[in-house]
């Protein structure tokens, strides 16, 4: 028999295929002996150590699975964006004083209302908290004439409101008169007065204590009260940021006539993380301090959750009723007549403001950064028996009964210059996640970034060998000549 003679190309291909297993085996042996992966150098089988190889293979696979599970959990936790909330107290050299709004608990002046239209007293009684005892308002009564059906101007409403200039008698701030720093503002509680209203020139406090901050002396004109939604007498005092309307403020307290009310203020700052972090359980906040933030509110310069809701409720009510309250922004539209307010605006606004579905539809979100003011309130009898004589002699009141029934003192102050800061920080940073992943790889397999590089190099060379095998024709064997 004669042997087939192979060509040089066939010899090349045959040699490559014949030595394939030797090359891959050498590559694996080199990787197993030189890599820093723990236990991999025990995975080479020999004639006398097959059981040992099986055991180490099982151990390496088990630790690899355990490492993979832990790494998966770490990555899942990382992409849930968990946070850590820290609270700290900072001592400042000075603190900005909040805006303070004072509102009489009776929005309307009975004397002015009766002078405008005597039926206004009857109307206020009918819509008050005790209105059910007066019976339903009979709009067919001729007395409910044009005063109630006509859309009045804001100036008309101011005439029947309590006048803030007549309520606040004296204002002292840091031992200086401050009446000029008070600005009237129309709210849902009537015609109120705001101290420290100018956001571009906020009063700042360096010295604390009840004698060194704001002191107010007021006369509520109790004899001019009308029946309303509240049966109490006194002033409602609202603390808020100068940039927001007092109607949407959330911190307030009451001051009664015949008392001196002391309010110690504590300011707190909250800083939450924006999307994708969850600031409040399952909800995110809106970063109003971001340069890319777009204020979607049409009638308010500063975005807050409460302002957003108020604007949303007002817009829905206006779309239904075609008018607004005197306290609403005038650019919404005309002010409702008394009849329109009674029959449409008040019931509609009250209904939607208590409907959680409407709250959701409005799509308002809490800002990531905001300030709050907490007050610790105490009171005592005012004025003292020894001082009331001088108050009467100065002509502020005719007798003691009038003083006790109308006059009050309010002191609002910082007890200290401490600022409580509540801040969220990411539970995972880039350094944290790298450290955690590295720890899992290190404790399970002794791996690091460099050992991963070794593994990558081995896999790359393995792919190159396989590619050459496929390109070279696969199972071609070298044929030896037959000597016969």
mmCIF file of C-alpha atoms in Angstrom, residues 5-17 472 476-477:
data_model
loop_
_atom_site.group_PDB
_atom_site.id
_atom_site.type_symbol
_atom_site.label_atom_id
_atom_site.label_comp_id
_atom_site.label_asym_id
_atom_site.label_seq_id
_atom_site.Cartn_x
_atom_site.Cartn_y
_atom_site.Cartn_z
ATOM 1 C CA UNK A 5 1.152 12.459 0.840
ATOM 2 C CA UNK A 6 -0.238 15.558 2.498
ATOM 3 C CA UNK A 7 0.522 19.010 1.279
ATOM 4 C CA UNK A 8 2.324 21.640 3.336
ATOM 5 C CA UNK A 9 -0.961 23.480 4.030
ATOM 6 C CA UNK A 10 -2.544 20.291 5.263
ATOM 7 C CA UNK A 11 0.447 19.640 7.496
ATOM 8 C CA UNK A 12 0.084 23.120 9.020
ATOM 9 C CA UNK A 13 -3.577 22.643 9.748
ATOM 10 C CA UNK A 14 -3.044 19.153 11.056
ATOM 11 C CA UNK A 15 -0.280 20.274 13.399
ATOM 12 C CA UNK A 16 -2.427 23.081 14.763
ATOM 13 C CA UNK A 17 -5.375 20.805 15.454
ATOM 14 C CA UNK A 472 -8.485 25.918 10.965
ATOM 15 C CA UNK A 476 -8.150 17.540 11.020
ATOM 16 C CA UNK A 477 -5.459 15.051 12.129
#
